[in-house]
Structures are given as structure tokens and as C-alpha cells.
Coordinates of C-alpha atoms in Angstrom, one line a residue:
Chain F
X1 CA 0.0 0.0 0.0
X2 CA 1.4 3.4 -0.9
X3 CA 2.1 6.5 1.8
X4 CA 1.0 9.5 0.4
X5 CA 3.8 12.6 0.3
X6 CA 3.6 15.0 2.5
X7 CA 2.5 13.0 5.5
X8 CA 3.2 12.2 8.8
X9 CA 3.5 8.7 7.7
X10 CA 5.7 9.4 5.2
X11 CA 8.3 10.9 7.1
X12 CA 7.8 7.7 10.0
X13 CA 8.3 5.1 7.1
X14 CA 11.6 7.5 6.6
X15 CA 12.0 6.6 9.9
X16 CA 11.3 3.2 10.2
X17 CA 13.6 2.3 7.1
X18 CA 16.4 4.4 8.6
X19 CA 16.4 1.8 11.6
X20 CA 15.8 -1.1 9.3
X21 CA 19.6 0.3 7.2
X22 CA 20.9 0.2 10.6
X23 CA 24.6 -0.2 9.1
X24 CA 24.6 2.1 6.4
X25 CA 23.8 5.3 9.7
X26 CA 26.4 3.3 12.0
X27 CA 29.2 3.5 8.7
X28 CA 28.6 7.0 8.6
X29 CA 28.8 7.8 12.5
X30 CA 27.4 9.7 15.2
X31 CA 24.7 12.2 14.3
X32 CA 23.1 14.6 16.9
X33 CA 20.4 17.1 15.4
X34 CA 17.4 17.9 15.6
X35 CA 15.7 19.3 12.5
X36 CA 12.6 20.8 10.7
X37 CA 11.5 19.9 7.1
X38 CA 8.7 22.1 6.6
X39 CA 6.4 20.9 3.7
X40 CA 3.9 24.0 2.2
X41 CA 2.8 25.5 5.9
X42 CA 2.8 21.5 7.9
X43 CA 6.8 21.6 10.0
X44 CA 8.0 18.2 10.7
X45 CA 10.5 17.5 13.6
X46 CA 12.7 14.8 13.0
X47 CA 15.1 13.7 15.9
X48 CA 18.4 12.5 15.2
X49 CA 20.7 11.0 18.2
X50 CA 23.9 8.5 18.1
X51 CA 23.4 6.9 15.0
X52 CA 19.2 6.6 14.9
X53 CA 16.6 8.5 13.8
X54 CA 14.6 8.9 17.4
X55 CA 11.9 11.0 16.7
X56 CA 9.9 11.8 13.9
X57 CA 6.4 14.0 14.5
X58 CA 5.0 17.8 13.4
X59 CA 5.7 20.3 15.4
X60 CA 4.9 24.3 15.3
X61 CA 8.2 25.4 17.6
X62 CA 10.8 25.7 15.0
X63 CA 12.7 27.6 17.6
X64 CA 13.6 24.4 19.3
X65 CA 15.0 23.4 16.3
X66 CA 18.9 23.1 14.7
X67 CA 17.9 24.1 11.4
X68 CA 14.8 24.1 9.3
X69 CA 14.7 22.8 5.5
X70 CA 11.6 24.8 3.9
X71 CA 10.2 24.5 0.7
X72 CA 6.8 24.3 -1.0
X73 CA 5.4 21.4 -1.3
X74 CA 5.7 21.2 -5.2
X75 CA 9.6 21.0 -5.0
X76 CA 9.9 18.6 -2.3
X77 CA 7.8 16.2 -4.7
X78 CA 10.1 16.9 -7.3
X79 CA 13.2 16.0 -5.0
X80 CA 11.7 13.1 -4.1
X81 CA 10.4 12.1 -7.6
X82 CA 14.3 12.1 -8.2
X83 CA 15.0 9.9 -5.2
X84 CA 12.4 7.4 -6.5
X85 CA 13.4 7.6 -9.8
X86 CA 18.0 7.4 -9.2
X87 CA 18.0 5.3 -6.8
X88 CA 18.6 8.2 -4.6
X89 CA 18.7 12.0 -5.4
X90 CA 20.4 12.9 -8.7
X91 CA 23.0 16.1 -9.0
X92 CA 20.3 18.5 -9.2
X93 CA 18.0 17.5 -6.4
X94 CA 20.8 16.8 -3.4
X95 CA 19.8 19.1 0.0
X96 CA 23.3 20.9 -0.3
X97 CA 22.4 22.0 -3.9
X98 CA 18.7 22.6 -3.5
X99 CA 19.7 24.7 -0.2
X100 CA 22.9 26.7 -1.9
X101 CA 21.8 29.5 -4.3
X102 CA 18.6 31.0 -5.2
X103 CA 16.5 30.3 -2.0
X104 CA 15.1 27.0 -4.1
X105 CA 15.2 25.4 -0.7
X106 CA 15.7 27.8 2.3
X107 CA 17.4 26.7 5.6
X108 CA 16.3 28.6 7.9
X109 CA 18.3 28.7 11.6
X110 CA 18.5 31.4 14.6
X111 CA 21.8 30.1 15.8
X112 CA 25.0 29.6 13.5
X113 CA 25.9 26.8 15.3
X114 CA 22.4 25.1 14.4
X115 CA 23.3 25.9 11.1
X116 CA 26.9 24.3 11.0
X117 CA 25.1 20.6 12.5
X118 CA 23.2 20.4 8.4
X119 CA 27.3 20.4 7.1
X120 CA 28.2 18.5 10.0
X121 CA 25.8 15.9 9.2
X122 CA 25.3 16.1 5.7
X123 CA 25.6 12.6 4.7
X124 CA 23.4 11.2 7.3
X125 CA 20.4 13.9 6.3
X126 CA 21.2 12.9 2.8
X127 CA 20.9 9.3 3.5
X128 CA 17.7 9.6 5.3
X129 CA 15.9 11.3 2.8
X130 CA 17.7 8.7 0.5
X131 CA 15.5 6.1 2.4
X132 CA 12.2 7.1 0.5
X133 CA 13.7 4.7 -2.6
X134 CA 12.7 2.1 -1.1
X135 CA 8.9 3.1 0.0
X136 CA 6.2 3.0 -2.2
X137 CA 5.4 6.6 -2.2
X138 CA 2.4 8.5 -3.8
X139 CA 3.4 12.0 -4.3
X140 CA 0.2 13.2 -6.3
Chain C
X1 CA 69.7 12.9 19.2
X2 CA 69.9 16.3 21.4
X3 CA 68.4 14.9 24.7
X4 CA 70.6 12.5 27.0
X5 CA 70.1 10.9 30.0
X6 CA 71.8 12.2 33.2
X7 CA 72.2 8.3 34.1
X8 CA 74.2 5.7 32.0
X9 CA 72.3 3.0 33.7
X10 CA 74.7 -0.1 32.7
X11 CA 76.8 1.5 35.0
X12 CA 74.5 2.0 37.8
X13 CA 74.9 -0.3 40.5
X14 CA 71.5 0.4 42.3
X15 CA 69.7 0.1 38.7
X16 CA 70.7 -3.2 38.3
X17 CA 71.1 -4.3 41.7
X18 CA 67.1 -3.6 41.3
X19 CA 66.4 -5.2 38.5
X20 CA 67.7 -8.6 39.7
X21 CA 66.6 -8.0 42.5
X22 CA 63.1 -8.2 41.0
X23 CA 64.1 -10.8 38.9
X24 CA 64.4 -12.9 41.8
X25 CA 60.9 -11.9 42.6
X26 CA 61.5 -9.2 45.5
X27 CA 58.7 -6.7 45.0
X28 CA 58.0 -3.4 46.0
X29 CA 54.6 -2.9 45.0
X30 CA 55.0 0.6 46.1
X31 CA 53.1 1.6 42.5
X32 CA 49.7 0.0 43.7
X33 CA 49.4 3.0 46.1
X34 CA 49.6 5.6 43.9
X35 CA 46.4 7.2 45.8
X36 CA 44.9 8.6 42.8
X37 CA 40.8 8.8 42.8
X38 CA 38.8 6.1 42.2
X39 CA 35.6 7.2 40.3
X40 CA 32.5 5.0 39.1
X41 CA 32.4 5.3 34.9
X42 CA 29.9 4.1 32.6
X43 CA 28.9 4.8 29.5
X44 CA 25.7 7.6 29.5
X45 CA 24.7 6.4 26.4
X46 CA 25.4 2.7 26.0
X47 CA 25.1 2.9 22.0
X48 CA 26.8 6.0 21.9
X49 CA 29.9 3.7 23.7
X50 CA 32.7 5.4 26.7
X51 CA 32.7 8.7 25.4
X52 CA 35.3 11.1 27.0
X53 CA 32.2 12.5 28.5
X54 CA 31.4 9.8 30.5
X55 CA 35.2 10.4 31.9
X56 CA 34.8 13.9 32.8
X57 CA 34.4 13.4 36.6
X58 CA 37.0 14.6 39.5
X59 CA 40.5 14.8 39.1
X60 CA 40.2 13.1 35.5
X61 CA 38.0 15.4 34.2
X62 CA 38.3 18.3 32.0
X63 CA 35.3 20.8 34.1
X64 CA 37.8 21.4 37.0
X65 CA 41.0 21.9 35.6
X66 CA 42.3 25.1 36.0
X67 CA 43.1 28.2 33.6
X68 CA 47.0 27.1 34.5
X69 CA 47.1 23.3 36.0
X70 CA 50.8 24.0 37.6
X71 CA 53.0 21.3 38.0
X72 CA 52.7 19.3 35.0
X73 CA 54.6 19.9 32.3
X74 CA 55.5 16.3 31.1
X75 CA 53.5 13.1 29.8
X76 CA 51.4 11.9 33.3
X77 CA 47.9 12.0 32.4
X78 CA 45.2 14.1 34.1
X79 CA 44.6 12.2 37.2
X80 CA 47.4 10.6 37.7
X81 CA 49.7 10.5 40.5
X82 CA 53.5 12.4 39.8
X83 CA 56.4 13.8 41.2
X84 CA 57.1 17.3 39.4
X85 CA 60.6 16.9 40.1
X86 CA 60.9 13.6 38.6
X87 CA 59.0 14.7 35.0
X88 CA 60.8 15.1 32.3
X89 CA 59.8 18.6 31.2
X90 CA 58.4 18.5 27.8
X91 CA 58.4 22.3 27.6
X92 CA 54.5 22.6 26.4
X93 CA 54.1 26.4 25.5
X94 CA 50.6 26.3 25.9
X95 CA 50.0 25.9 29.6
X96 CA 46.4 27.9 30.1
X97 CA 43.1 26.4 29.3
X98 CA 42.4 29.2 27.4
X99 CA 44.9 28.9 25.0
X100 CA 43.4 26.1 23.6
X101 CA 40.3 25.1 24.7
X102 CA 36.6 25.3 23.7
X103 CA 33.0 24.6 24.6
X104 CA 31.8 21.1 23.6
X105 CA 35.6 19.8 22.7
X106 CA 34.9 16.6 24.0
X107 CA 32.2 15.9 21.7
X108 CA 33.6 17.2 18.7
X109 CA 36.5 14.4 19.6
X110 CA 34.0 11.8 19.9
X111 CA 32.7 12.9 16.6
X112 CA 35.9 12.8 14.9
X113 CA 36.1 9.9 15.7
X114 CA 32.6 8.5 14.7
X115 CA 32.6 10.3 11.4
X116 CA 35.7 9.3 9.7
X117 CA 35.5 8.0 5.9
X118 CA 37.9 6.1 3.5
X119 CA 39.1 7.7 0.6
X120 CA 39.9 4.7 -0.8
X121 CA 36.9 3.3 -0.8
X122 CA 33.8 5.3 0.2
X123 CA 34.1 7.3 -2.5
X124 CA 32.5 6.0 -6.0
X125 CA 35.8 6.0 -8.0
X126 CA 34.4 3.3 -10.8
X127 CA 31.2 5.5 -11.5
X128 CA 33.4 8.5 -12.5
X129 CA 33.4 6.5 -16.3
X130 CA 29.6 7.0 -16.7
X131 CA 29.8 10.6 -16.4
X132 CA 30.4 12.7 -19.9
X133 CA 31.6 15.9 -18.8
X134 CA 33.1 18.6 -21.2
X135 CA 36.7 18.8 -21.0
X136 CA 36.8 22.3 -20.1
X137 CA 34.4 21.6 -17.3
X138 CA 37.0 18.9 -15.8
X139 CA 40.0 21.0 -16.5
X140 CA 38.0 23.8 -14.5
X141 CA 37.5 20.7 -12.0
X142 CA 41.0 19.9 -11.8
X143 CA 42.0 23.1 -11.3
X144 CA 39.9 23.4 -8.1
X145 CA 41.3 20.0 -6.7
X146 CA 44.6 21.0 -7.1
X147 CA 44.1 24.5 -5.2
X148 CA 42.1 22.4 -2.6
X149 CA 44.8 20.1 -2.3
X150 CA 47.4 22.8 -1.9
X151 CA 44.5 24.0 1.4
X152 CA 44.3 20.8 3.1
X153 CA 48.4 20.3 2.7
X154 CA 48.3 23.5 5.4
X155 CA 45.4 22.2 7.2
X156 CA 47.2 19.1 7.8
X157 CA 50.8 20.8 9.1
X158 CA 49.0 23.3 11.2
X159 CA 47.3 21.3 13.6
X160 CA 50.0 19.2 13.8
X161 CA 52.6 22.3 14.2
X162 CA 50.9 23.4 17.9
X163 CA 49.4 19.3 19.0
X164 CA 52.7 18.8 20.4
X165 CA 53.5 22.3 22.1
X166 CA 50.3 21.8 24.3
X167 CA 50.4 20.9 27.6
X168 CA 49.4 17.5 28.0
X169 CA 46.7 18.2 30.5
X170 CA 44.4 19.2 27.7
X171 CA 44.4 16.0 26.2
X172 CA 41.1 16.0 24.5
X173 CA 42.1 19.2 22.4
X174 CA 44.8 17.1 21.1
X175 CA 43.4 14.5 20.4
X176 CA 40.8 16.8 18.3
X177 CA 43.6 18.7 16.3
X178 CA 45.2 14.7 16.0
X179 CA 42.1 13.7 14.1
X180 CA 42.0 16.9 12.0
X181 CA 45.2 16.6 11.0
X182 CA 43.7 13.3 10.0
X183 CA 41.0 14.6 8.3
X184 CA 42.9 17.3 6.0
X185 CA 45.4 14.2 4.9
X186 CA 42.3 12.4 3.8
X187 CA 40.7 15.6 2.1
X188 CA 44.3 16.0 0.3
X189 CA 44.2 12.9 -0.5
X190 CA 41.1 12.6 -2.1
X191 CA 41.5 15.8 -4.2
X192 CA 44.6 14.4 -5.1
X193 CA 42.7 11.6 -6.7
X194 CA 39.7 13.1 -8.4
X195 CA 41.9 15.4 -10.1
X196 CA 43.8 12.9 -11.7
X197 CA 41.4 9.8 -12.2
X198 CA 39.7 12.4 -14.5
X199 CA 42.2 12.2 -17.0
X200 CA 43.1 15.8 -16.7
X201 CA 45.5 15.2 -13.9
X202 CA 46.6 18.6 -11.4
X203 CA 46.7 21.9 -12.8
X204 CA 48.2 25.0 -11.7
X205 CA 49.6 26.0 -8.2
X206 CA 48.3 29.3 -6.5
X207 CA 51.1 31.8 -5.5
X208 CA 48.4 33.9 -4.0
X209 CA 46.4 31.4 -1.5
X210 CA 50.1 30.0 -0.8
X211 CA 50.5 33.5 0.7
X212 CA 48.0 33.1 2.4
X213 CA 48.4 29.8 3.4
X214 CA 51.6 30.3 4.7
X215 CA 49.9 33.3 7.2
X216 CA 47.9 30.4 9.1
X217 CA 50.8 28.5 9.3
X218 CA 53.1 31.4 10.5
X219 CA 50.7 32.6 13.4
X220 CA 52.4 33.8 16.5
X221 CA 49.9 31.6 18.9
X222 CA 47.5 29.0 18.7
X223 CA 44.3 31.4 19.0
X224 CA 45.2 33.4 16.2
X225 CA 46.0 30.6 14.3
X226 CA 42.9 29.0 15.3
X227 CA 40.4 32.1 14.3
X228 CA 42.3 32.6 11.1
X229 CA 42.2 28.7 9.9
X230 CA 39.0 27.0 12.0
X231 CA 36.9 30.3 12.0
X232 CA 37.8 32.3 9.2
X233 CA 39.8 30.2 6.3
X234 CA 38.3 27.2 7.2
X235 CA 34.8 28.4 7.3
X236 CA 35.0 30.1 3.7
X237 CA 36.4 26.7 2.5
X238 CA 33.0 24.8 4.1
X239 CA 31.2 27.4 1.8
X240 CA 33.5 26.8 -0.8
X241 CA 32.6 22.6 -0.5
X242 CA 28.9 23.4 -0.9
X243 CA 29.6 25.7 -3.6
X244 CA 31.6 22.8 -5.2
X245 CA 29.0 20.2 -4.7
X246 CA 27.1 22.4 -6.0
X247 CA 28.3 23.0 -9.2
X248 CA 30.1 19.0 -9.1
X249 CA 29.1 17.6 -12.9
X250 CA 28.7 13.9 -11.2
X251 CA 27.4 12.5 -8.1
X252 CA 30.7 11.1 -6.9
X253 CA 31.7 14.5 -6.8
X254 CA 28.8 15.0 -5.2
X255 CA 29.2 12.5 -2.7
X256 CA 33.1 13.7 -2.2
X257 CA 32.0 17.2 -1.5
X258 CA 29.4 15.9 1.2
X259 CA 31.9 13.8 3.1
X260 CA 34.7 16.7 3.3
X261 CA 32.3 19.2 3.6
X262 CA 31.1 17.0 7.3
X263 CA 34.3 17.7 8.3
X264 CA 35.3 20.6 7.4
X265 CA 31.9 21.9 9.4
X266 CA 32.8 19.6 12.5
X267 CA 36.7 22.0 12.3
X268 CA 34.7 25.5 11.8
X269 CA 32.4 24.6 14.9
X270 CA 35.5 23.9 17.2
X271 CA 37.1 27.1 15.9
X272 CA 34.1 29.1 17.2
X273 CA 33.9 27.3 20.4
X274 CA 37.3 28.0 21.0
X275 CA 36.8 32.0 20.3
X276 CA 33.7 32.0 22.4
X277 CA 35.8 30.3 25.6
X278 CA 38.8 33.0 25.1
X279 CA 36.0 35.6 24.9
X280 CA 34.1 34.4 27.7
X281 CA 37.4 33.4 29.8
X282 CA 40.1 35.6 28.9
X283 CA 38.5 38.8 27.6
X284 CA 41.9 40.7 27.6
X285 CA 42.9 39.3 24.7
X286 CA 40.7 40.3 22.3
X287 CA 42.3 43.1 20.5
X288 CA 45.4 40.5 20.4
X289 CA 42.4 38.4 18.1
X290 CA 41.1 41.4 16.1
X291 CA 45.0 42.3 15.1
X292 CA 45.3 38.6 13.9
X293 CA 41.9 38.7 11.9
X294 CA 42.9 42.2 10.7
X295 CA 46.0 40.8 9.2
X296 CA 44.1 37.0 8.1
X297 CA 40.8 39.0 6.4
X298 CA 43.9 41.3 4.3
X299 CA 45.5 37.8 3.5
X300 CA 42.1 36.4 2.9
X301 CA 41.1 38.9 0.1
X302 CA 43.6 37.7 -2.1
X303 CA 42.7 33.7 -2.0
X304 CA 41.0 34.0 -4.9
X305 CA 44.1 34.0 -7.6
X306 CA 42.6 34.7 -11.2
X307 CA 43.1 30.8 -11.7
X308 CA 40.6 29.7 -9.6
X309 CA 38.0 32.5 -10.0
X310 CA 38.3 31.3 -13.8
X311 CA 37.6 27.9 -13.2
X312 CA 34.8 28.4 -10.5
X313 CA 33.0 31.0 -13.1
X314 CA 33.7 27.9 -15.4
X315 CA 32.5 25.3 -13.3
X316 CA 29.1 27.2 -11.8
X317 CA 28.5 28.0 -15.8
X318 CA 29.1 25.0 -16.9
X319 CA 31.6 25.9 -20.2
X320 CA 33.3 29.0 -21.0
X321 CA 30.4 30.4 -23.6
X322 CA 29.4 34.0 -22.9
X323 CA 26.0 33.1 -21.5
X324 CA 28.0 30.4 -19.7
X325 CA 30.1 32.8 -18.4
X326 CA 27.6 35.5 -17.0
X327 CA 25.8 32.8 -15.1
X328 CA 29.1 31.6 -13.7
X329 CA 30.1 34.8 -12.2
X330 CA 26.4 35.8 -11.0
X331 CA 26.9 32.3 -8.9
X332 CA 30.2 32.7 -8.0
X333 CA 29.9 36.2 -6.3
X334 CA 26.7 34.2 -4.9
X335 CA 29.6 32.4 -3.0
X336 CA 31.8 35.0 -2.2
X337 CA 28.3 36.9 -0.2
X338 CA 27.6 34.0 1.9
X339 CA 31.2 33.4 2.8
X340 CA 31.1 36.8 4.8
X341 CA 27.9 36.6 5.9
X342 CA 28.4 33.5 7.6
X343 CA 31.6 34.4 8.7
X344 CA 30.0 37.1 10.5
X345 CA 27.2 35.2 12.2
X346 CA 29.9 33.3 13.6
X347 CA 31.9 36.3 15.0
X348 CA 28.3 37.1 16.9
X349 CA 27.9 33.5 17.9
X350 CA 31.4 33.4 19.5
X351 CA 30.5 37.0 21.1
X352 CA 32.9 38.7 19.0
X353 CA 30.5 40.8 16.9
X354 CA 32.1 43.8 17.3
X355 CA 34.7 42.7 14.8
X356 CA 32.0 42.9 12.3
X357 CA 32.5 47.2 12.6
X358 CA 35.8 46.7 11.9
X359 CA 36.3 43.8 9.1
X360 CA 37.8 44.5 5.7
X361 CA 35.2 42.4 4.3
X362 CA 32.7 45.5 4.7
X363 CA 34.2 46.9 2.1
X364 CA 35.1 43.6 0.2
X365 CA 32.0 43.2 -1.4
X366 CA 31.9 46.7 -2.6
X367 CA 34.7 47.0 -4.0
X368 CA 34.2 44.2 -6.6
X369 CA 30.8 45.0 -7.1
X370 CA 29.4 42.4 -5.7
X371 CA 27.0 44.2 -3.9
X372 CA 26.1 47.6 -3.6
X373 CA 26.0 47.9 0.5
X374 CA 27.3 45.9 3.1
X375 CA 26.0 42.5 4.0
X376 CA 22.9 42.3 6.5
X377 CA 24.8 41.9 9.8
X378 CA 23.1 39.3 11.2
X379 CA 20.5 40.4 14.4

């Protein structure tokens, strides 16, 4: 059965398939954030800690957040389109380039050093996002 | 060999009337006594493993030890027992906490750690055939790797240059600047290979960034050398790595420019935690800092040799076109903006936003028309 994008449910089969690649988030290390993907106007919290995704749920504090990923709802089904469709997400579609120039994809952050923990964890945020290859989504 | 030993100890009759005396079994046992503390240590987080958190209690942690832990000035670590006059002294020249230590440096040790990569292996190195990408694109690529490779080079002598002239009480800032120096070999290393296993092999040396290069390296103390090459150099670099994955034409690049660009972040955030402690514990030396960062920002203007403007313009472009072109450098300065803006959040994060008044890179942006007006200080 397929989980509809954007969704709660979505982002918990994220979740679920993180802990189910155990290895693959082990090989790439410790990761401490905790982070906002806001989809249209709905904010997701996702909760990262050692090497697991902890916590996945909507919130509407983005203060207690690292760093917030924000982008209408349109382009996040086009990233993910491109994660279904590579295996993963192809050179155009990657957080770091959606997030670098042109506001595509804003990050938004009050504190720098929330800022600095997207670099510092790059490849695990990547990876997690990664994860929705392997879901049968239904992005409308 | 410069050191000897006050002893020949063939020759000393109570040395090896000792030893055999041992030999025969006769022991002292006087060691077991050492009196040191006893403490109860587990591991907080038992997935997370014994973290040099976990060890920060008493006399072998790191939250009591003083701004100038007298006495020991050879190799006994923090919490064990030792005679001063028996130490050999290892003449550490940085003996306060504040010369080198910063918020958090446990963790970013732990992380170090945690996050290390292969460049051997983790990187995609059979994929890079798929990819068809223009040759001037990967001569504009090569050139970047080989000025990136010339960075990391410094990044990996200068941690190294002031690891061993720390006191060895401060043990976990070593072994932070050990696994940096770590982590720029790797990032060397790996630069080193994409340049060449795309057929273009390196390109052209930078006079200019070797300039400035050299600066970091030549620092008069570890603080100044730390805000100039964690905070400052190191911090337009992580801009420069998202820039690059940016603009990478294949998704190994893509996937090399996310590894370095993990570490590169992990360096930037010790950097400020390190400013921020000096701010918070040792105030006076602040216009010591902004003299550094005067002379680092001047040094820092200059990174940009025509070389490696070219090839970025090329890169962000995709070809050298006229069209091509324009976009390039409309992306580029793109880069150059958020280099100094986020350098500057980071001065206020550490508490140092007053250097904000007084950085060259007010008038940087100006200058090459990048922007009309300064960059939005940040609130």
C-alpha cells in the first residue's frame, strides 16, 4: 500500500527504514540534530541522536529546532520524484544544492551553530531522505 | 639525538642491583598505592559507547581543571599520580586552558572519531566513467582540486605544528587537532585523486592562496591561528565545498564534497567554540584576536588568484560560452556573499560581533561590485 507525500507517515516510514539500514547510519557515524522539514505550511520535527533517527512528529516550535529545510510542497515532490526515480537523489536535487543558491530550498536557523550541524551531518540527512527509494510513495 | 640521559644505567649499581633484585621476585609494589581517585564510569549512552564524557568526573575530568594546571609539564595524564621533580619537562608552551580550549571539545573528539571516511573506498571511484563531462568543465575541475589540495596540505601541518607544544593536560584538544590533521590528509588525498582519475590530472599551483596559506601556518599563537584557519579560512572553505558540490558535474563529486564538507563543518564549529571560551574566559585578549583577523581578512582577500576565479565561473557556468560565463560569475559572487555573511554570524555566535565594525570584508563586497551595500549583519 502506498504512503501518500507530504505525510506524517511518510516521514515515519523515513523513519522506520532508517532503523531497518541500521549499518549504512552506523558507517557513517554519530549524528546529533534535531531538524525541521517544513512541507507547504505543515513543519516536521525529526530527531536524530547517536546513530538513529529517534523521533519523527509535526511540530509548530521551529525555535527548538537546529535548522529548518523549507520549501513548497511542489519541489519537495520533485526531490523526491528524483530519489524514486535514481535510486537516490540525482546532482540536481541533493539538500546541499537545492539549499545553496537561489533560496530553491531555504534553511532557515537562529543560531549559527544550528546551522553548521546540516554540514556537519550532511551525509546522514542525505541518507535519510535517500530512504524514500525504497517506500512506495504516492506523491500526487 | 639532542636529549641525554643524566644516568648511564649499565653503570648503575643500584639500577641493576634492582632489577635482579626483581628478577628474583623481590617486589616493591609501592606503585599500587599511587592514591589517585577512584571514580564510578559508565557509559551515559550505551550505544553512543565510553565517550570522553562519560570520563569527565574529579580529578580526571576536564570541568575542573584550571586556567593554569601548575606542576605538569611532562606526559602523566590528568589524574594521575606524579612527582614534578621527577617529570621530564616536555616544555609545552601552551599551559592555560584558554589557550586552547573550547565549549563542547569533548564531543567534537567523539565525533571525529565517529565520522571518519575512506578515501579509498567510500568514495564512487568506478562510477566517475559513466559521467560525460566537457573537457573544459574537468580542467576547470581539476584546477579546483589542485588549489584544494594545496589547502588541506596546510590544514594538515598546522594542527599538527601546535598538537605537540600543548600541555598535556588538555588531552582532548589534542586529540581533536590529531584527528583533523587526520581529516585534511584524507581531504588532500582525495582531491589528489579526483583530479587525476579524471584524466586531466593537477593543474596550476596558487602563488596567491600559498600566501595566504603560509599566514595560518606562520601565526604567533595557537588562538590566532585558530580564528584565522577553523573560523575564518576554514569556514569560507565549508562554503566553498557546498559551492563545489554544488556545481560537481557527477554524483561522486557530489558525494566527495558531502563527506569533506562533514568535516570541514565539525573544524569550523571547534574554531568558534574555541573563540567564544577566550571571549568568555580571557577577555583581555581580544584586541590580540582582532590584530590577527585584521591581518588574516587582508590575507584572505587575495585567496581568490585569477586561476581559480576562472575555473569556478567555469564550473558554476558549466563551459566557457558567454552566456555560460555570466551565469558563472552571477553564482560565484553568490559564494563570495555568503562566505562573509556566515563568517560574520559566527563572529556574533562566539561573542565577538564587534569585529563585524571593523572587518575588511565590509568593504570587500563593494569593492568588486558584488554588492552595492554591506551584507545584512546578522541580528
Amino acid at each position: 500500500m502506498s504512503i501518500r507525500f507530504p505525510s506524517l507517515e511518510f516521514f515515519r516510514a523515513l523513519q522506520q527504514r532508517a532503523k531497518d539500514d541500521a549499518d549504512v547510519f552506523e558507517k557513517l557515524g554519530v549524528c546529533d540534530t534535531t531538524f525541521g522539514i517544513r512541507v507547504g505550511d505543515d513543519l516536521y520535527r525529526i530527531a536524530f541522536e547517536v546513530y538513529e533517527c529517534t523521533e519523527v512528529d509535526e511540530t509548530n516550535d521551529p525555535a527548538s529546532l537546529d535548522f529548518v529545510l523549507t520549501a513548497p510542497v511542489q519541489l519537495w515532490k520533485e526531490m523526491f520524484a528524483s530519489v524514486l526515480a535514481n535510486g537516490g537523489a540525482d546532482a540536481a536535487h541533493t539538500i546541499n544544492t537545492l539549499t545553496h543558491v537561489g533560496d530553491v530550498m531555504k534553511v532557515e536557523y537562529e543560531d549559527p551553530e544550528g546551522h553548521d550541524r546540516l554540514y556537519r551531518f550532511m551525509a546522514t540527512i542525505q541518507e535519510f531522505l535517500d530512504e524514500a527509494q525504497h517506500l512506495d510513495v504516492e506523491l500526487g | 639525538m639532542s636529549y641525554y640521559g643524566s644516568t648511564d644505567y649499565l653503570a648503575n649499581d643500584d639500577f641493576v642491583l634492582r632489577m635482579k633484585d626483581i628478577r628474583k621476585g623481590n617486589l616493591d609494589l609501592g606503585w599500587m598505592k599511587a592514591g589517585t581517585e577512584q571514580v564510578e564510569i559508565h557509559a551515559e549512552n550505551k550505544k553512543r559507547g565510553l565517550t570522553y564524557l562519560d570520563l569527565n568526573k574529579g580529578s580526571y575530568g576536564y570541568d575542573d581543571l584550571e586556567e593554569v594546571p601548575r606542576g605538569p609539564r611532562g606526559i602523566a595524564p590528568r589524574g594521575a599520580s606524579y612527582d614534578v621533580a621527577d617529570q621530564a619537562d616536555m616544555g609545552p608552551e601552551l599551559n592555560r586552558k584558554s589557550d586552547v580550549w573550547a565549549y563542547k571539545v569533548a564531543s567534537f573528539y567523539e565525533e571525529t572519531l565517529s565520522r571518519q571516511w575512506d578515501a579509498t573506498t567510500d568514495i564512487p571511484w568506478r562510477d566517475l566513467d559513466k559521467y560525460e563531462v566537457p573537457l573544459e568543465v574537468e580542467i576547470a575541475f581539476a584546477q579546483l582540486c589542485t588549489m584544494l589540495t594545496e589547502v588541506e596540505m596546510v590544514a594538515t601541518d598546522l594542527p599538527a605544528k601546535w598538537c605537540w607544544r600543548m600541555n598535556n593536560q588538555f588531552h582532548e584538544v589534542k586529540g581533536f587537532l590529531a584527528g583533523q590533521a587526520m581529516d585534511e590528509a584524507r581531504h588532500a588525498e582525495v582531491f589528489r585523486k579526483r583530479a587525476l582519475a579524471g584524466g586531466v590530472g593537477l593543474m596550476q599551483g596558487s602563488p596567491q592562496a600559498e600566501h595566504s596559506l603560509k599566514a595560518i601556518l606562520d601565526c604567533d599563537t595557537y588562538s590566532e591561528a585558530s580564528a584565522f584557519m577553523h573560523l575564518l579560512a576554514e569556514g569560507n572553505i565549508l562554503t566553498m565545498f557546498r559551492f563545489s558540490e554544488f556545481i560537481s558535474p557527477t554524483a561522486l563529486d557530489k558525494r566527495m564534497f558531502q563527506l569533506v564538507m562533514q568535516d570541514e563543518a565539525r573544524h569550523v564549529s571547534y574554531g568558534l567554540q574555541h573563540l567564544k571560551w577566550i571571549v568568555d574566559q580571557a577577555p583581555e585578549r581580544r584586541e590580540q584576536l582582532h590584530a590577527a583577523l585584521d591581518e588574516a581578512e587582508n590575507f584572505s582577500l587575495k585567496q581568490f588568484d585569477s586561476a581559480l576565479f576562472e575555473a569556478m565561473i567555469v564550473l558554476a557556468g558549466k563551459g566557457t560560452s558567454p552566456e555560460q560565463i555570466k551565469k558563472g560569475v552571477e553564482i560565484v559572487g553568490t559564494l563570495q556573499i555568503k562566505q562573509v555573511e556566515e563568517y560574520f554570524q559566527r563572529l556574533q555566535r562566539a561573542g565577538f560581533g564587534e569585529r563585524i565594525e571593523r572587518s575588511k570584508f565590509r568593504d570587500l563586497l563593494a569593492a568588486i561590485s558584488l554588492k552595492q551595500q554591506d551584507p545584512a549583519l546578522p541580528a
